[in-house]
Short mmCIF file of C-alpha atoms in Angstrom, two decimals:
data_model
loop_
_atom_site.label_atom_id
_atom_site.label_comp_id
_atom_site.label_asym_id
_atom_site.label_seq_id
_atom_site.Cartn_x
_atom_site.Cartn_y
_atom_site.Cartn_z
CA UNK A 705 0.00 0.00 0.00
CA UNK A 706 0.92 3.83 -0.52
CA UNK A 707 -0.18 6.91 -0.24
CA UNK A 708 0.52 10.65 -1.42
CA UNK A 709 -1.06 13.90 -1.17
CA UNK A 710 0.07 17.44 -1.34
CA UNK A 711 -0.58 20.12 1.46
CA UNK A 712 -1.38 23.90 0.38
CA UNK A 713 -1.86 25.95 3.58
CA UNK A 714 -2.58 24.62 6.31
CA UNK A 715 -5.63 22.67 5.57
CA UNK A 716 -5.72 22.32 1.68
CA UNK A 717 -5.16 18.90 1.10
CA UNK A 718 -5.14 18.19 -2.94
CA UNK A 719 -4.00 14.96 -4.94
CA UNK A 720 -4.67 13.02 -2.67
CA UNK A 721 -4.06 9.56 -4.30
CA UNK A 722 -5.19 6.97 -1.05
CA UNK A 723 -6.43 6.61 2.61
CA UNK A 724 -3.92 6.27 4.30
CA UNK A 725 -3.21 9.62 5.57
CA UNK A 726 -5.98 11.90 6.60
CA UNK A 727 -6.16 15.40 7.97
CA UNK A 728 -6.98 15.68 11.38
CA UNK A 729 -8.73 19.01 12.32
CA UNK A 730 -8.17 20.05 15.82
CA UNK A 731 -11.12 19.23 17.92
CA UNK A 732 -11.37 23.17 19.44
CA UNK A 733 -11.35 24.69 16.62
CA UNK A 734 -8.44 27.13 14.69
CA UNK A 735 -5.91 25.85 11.99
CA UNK A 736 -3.60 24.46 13.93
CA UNK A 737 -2.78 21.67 16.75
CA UNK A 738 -0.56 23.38 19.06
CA UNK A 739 2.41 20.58 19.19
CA UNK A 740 5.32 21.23 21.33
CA UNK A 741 8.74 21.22 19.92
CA UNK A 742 9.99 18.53 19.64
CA UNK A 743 13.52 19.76 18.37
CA UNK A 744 14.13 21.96 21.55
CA UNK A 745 15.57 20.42 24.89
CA UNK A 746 14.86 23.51 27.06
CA UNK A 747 13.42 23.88 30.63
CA UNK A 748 10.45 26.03 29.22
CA UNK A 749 8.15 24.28 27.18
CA UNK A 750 7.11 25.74 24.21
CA UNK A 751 4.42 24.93 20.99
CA UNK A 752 4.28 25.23 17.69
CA UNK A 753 1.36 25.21 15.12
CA UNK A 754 1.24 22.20 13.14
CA UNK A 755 -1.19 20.13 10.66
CA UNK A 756 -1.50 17.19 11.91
CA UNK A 757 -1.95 13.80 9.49
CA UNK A 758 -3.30 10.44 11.26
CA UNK A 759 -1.54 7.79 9.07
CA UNK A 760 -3.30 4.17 9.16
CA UNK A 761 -1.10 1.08 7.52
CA UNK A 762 -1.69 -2.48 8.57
CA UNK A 763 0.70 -2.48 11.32
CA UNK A 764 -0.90 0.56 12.99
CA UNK A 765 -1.24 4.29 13.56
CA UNK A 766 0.94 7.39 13.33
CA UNK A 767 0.50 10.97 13.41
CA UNK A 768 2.82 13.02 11.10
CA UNK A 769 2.88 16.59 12.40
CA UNK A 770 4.32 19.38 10.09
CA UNK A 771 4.98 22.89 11.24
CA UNK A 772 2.86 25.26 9.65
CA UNK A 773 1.84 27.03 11.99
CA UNK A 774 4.17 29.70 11.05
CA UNK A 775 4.55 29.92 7.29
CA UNK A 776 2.73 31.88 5.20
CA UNK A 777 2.16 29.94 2.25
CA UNK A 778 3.40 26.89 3.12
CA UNK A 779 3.29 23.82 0.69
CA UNK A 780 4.71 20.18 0.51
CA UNK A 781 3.97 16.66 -1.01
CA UNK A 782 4.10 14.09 1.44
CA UNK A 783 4.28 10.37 0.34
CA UNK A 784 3.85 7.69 2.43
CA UNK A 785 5.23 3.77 1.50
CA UNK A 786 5.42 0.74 3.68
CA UNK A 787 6.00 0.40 7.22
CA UNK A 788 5.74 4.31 7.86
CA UNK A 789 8.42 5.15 5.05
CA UNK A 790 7.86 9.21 4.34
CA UNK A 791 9.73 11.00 1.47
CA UNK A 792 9.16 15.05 1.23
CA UNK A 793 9.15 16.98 -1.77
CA UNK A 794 7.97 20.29 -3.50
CA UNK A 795 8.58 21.89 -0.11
CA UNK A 796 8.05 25.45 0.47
CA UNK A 797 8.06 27.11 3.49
CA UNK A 798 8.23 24.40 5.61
CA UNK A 799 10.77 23.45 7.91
CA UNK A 800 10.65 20.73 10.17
CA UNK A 801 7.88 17.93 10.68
CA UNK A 802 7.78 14.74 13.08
CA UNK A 803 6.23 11.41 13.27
CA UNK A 804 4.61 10.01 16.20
CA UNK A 805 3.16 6.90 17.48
CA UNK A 806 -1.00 7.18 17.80
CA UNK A 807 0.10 7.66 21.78
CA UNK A 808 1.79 10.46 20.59
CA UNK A 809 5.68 9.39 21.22
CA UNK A 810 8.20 10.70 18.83
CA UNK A 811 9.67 8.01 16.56
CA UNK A 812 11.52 10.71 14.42
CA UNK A 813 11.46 13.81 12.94
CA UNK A 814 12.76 15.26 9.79
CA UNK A 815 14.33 18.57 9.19
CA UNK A 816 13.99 20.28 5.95
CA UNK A 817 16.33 22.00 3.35
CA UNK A 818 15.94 25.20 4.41
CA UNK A 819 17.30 24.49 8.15
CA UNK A 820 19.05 21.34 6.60
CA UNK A 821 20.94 23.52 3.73
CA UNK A 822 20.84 20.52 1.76
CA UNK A 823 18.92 17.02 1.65
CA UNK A 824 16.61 16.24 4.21
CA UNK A 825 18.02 15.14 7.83
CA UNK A 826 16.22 12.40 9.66
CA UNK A 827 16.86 12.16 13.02
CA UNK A 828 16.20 9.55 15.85
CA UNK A 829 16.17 10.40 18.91
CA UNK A 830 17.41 8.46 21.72
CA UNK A 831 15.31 6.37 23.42
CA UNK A 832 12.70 7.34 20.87
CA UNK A 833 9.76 5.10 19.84
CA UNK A 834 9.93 2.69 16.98
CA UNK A 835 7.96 2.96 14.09
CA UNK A 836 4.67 -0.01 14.16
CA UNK A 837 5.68 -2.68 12.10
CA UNK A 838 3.85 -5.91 11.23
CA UNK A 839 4.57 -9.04 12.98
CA UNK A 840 6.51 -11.51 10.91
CA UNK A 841 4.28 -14.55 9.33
CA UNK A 842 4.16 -17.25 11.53
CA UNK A 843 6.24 -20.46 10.55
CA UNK A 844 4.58 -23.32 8.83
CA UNK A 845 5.67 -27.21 9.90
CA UNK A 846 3.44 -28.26 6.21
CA UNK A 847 4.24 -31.42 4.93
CA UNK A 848 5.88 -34.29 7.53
CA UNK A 849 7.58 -36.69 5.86
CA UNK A 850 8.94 -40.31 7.86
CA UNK A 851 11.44 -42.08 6.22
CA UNK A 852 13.14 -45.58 7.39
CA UNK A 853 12.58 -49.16 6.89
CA UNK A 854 9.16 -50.34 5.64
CA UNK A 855 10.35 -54.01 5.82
CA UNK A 856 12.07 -54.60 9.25
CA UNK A 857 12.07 -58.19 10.51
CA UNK A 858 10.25 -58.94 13.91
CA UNK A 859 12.61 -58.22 17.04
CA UNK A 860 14.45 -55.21 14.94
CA UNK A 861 14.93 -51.75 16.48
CA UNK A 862 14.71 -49.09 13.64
CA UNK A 863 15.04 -45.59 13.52
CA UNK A 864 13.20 -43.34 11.74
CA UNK A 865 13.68 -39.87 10.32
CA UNK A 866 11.02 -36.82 9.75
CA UNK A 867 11.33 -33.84 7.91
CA UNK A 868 9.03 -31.30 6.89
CA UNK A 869 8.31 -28.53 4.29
CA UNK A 870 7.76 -25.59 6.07
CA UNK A 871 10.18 -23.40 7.81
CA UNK A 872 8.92 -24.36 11.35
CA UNK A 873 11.65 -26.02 14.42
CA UNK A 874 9.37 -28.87 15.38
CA UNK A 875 10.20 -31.66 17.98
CA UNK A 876 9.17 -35.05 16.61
CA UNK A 877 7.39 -37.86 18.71
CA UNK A 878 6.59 -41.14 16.99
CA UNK A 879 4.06 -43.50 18.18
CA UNK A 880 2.96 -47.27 16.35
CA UNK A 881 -0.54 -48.41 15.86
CA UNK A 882 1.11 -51.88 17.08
CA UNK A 883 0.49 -51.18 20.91
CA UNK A 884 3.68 -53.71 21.75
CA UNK A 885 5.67 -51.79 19.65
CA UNK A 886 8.30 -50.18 22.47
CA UNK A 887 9.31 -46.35 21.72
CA UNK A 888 12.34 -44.83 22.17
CA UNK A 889 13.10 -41.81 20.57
CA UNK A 890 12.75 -42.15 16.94
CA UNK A 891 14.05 -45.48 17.64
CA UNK A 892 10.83 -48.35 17.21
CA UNK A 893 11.60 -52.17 18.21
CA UNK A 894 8.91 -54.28 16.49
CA UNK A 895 7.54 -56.16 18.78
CA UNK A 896 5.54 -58.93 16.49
CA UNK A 897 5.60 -59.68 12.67
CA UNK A 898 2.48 -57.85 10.29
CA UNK A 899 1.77 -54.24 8.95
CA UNK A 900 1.38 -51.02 11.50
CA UNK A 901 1.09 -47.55 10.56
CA UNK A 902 3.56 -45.53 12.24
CA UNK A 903 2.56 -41.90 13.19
CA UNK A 904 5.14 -39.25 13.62
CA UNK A 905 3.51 -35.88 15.13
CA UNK A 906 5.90 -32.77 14.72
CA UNK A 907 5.09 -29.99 17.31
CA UNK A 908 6.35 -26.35 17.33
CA UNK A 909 3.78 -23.76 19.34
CA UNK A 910 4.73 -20.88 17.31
CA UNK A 911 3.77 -22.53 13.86
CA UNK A 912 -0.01 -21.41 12.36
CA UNK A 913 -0.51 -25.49 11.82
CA UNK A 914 0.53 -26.62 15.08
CA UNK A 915 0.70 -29.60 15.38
CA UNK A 916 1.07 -31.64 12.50
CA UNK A 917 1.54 -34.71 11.06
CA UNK A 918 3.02 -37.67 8.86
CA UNK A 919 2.63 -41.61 8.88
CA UNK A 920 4.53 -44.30 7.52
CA UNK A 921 3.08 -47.90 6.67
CA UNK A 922 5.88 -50.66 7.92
CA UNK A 923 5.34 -54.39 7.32
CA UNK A 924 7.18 -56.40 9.83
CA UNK A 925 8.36 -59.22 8.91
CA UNK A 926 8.61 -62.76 10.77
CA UNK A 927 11.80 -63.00 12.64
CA UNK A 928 13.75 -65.82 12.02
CA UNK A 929 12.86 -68.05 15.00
CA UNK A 930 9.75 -67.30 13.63
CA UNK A 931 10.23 -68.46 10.42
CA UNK A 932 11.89 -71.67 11.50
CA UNK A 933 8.80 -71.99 13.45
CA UNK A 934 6.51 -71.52 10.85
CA UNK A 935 8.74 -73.41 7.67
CA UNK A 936 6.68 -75.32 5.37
CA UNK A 937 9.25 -78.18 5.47
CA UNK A 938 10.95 -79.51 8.31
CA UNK A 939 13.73 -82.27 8.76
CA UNK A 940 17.18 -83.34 10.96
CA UNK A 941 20.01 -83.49 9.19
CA UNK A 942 22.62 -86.30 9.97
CA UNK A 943 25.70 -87.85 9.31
CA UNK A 944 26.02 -91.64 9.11
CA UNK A 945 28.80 -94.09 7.22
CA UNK A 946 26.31 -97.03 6.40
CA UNK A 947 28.75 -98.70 4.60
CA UNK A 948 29.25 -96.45 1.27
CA UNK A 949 30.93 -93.43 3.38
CA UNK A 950 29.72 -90.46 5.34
CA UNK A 951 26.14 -89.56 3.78
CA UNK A 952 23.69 -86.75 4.92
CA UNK A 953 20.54 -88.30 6.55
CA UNK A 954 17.24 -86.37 6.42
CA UNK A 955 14.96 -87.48 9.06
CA UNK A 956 17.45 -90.77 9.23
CA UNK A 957 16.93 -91.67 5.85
CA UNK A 958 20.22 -91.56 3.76
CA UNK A 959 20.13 -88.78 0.76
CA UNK A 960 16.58 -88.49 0.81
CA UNK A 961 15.15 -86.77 -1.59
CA UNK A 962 13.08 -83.02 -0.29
CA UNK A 963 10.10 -81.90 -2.05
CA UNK A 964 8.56 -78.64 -1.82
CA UNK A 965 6.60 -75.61 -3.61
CA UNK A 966 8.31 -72.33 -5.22
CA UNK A 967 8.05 -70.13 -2.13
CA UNK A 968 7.89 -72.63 0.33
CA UNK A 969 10.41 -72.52 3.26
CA UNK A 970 12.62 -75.54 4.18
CA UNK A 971 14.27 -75.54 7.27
CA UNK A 972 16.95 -78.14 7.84
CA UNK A 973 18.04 -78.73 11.56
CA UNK A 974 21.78 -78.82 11.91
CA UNK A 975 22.56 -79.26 15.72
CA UNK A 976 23.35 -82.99 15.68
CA UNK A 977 26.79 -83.34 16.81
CA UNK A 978 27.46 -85.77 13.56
CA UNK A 979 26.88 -82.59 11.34
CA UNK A 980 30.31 -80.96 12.94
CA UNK A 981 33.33 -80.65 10.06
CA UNK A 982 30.71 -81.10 7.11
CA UNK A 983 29.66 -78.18 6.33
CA UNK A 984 25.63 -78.22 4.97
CA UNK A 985 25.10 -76.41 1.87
CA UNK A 986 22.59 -76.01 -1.51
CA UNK A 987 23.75 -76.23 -4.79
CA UNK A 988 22.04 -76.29 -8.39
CA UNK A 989 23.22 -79.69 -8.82
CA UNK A 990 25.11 -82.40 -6.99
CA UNK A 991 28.53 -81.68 -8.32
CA UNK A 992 28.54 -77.72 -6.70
CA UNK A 993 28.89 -76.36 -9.49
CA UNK A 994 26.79 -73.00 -8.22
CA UNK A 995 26.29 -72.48 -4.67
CA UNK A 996 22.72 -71.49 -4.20
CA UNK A 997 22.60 -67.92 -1.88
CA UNK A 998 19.47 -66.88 -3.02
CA UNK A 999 16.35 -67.42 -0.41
CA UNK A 1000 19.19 -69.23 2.30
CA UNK A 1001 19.59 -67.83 5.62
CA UNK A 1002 20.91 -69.47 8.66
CA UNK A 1003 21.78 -68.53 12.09
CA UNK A 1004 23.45 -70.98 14.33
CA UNK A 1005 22.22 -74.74 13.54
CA UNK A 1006 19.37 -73.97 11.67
CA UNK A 1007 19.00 -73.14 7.98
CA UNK A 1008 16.27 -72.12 5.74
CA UNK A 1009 15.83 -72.20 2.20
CA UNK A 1010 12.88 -70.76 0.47
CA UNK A 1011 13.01 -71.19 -3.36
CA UNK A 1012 12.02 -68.49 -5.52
CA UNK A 1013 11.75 -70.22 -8.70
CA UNK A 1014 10.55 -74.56 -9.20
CA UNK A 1015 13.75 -76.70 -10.41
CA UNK A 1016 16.33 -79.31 -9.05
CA UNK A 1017 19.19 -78.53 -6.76
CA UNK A 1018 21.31 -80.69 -4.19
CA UNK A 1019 22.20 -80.35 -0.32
CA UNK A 1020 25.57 -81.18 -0.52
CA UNK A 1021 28.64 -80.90 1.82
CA UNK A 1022 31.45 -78.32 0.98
CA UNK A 1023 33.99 -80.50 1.97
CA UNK A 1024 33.19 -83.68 0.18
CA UNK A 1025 31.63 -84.94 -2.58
CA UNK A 1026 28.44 -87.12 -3.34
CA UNK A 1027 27.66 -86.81 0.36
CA UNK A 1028 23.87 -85.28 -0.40
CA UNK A 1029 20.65 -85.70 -2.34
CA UNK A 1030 18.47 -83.66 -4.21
CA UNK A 1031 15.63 -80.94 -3.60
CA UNK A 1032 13.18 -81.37 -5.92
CA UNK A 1033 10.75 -77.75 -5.77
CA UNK A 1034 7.23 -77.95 -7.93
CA UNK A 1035 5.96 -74.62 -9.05
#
């Protein structure tokens, strides 16, 4: 928003281009407000005649008094920009003027060429008022945003990230629909296996959307005691010299053969003491060519192989041949 006008007399306001600044006739009457002066530090007070302009801009009111009181002709365009910004011009007879707050405080006042001898001189007083001045928009938190693992295994602890959009400081809290869950932080340990939405609330009191905010779905997977638990296929390895050599038992029959399904998990049991210095392991056929390390994991004595894809492969030893027998998986 601006604002200009120009000032003949005392009271002639003409080109008046806005509404921000409006006369303001003095309330008992005459030309003038009767303004003391502001420029003299003296123990006798003394006025001055002034027209007096109540200037209205969204961050408040001030009055902008010009001495005129004393002129005979004076004249002067005023123009007004944002936050209170004056520029003088076309000034004639007219020597000082001052801007106050709607309390009537001096901010500043401004003194003229023809006191100046030159540009005009603004000058602040010390311990003066400061001009209104609109609040700064409040922050925004906007968007939240949770990043981390969507597919952490049951028993995991995972920590998650937010960020937002907006130019807010939040603090974060996270919280799981999973009411086992356990909460640290930004840190979540999954407490069973299946899909929660987590829920991550950013907080900052002087942000305009306080509070706000962002959820991530997470699919927990079985752990793999779990998974052992649950296996489609289940059998005890063994060793045992029958009379051909040392051969891999399944379920104490020698080399048996292991059917299953694409997908299916097979989880051999490898604690039998007979099982030490032969190391269990799948190939894609019985003389290793290919190790298999797709769909294998094993902790400890226990290994689980879930085939992706239907074909042949062996369980084999690494450390000597013909010692196995074959996995036959069905789409």
């Amino acid at each position: 928003m601006a604002d200009s006008l120009v000032l003949k007399g005392v009271k002639d306001v003409r080109k008046h281009s806005g509404s921000e600044i409006q006369i303001v006739n003095p309330k008992r009457g005459g030309n003038t407000h009767q303004i003391k002066e502001w420029w003299r530090k003296s123990v006798n007070t003394t006025y001055t005649g002034c027209t007096m302009f109540k200037v209205t801009q969204a961050a408040g009111v001030c009055h902008l008094a010009l001495a005129t009181g004393k002129p005979e002709y004076p004249e002067v365009r005023i123009d007004v920009g944002d936050d209170f910004a004056f520029t003088f011009s076309g000034i004639s007879e007219v020597e000082r003027a001052a801007l106050y707050t709607e309390t009537f405080e001096l901010i500043e006042h401004y003194i003229f060429p023809s006191i100046a001898g030159g540009s005009i001189v603004t000058v602040k007083p010390a311990g003066s008022a400061d001009r209104p001045s609109v609040a700064p928009p409040a922050p925004t938190i906007g968007t939240v945003t949770v990043t981390g693992q969507q597919n952490p295994t049951n028993g995991d602890t995972e920590t998650y990230t937010a960020t937002i959009d907006g130019d807010a400081s939040p603090t974060y809290a996270i919280i799981s629909s999973e009411g086992g869950d356990a909460i640290s932080g930004m840190d979540v340990t999954f407490s069973s296996s299946g899909q929660r939405t987590l829920t991550v609330t950013a907080t900052d009191a002087a942000a305009s959307d306080n509070p706000a905010t962002g959820t991530l779905v997470v699919n927990a997977g079985l752990s793999f005691a779990e998974r052992v638990a649950a296996a489609d296929v289940s059998v005890a390895v063994t060793v045992a010299d029958t009379g051909s050599g040392d051969k891999y038992q399944i379920d104490g029959v020698e080399q048996d053969t292991i059917t299953a399904a694409a997908g299916q998990t097979i989880h051999f049991d490898l604690s039998d003491a007979s099982v030490s210095g032969h190391p269990f392991k799948i190939y894609t056929d019985s003389s290793k060519t290919t190790e298999v390390t797709v769909g294998i994991q094993q902790q400890g004595t226990d290994l689980i192989f879930t085939p992706p894809i239907a074909g042949s492969f062996s369980y084999q030893c690494a450390n000597h041949a013909n010692m196995g027998g074959d996995i036959t998986v069905s789409a």
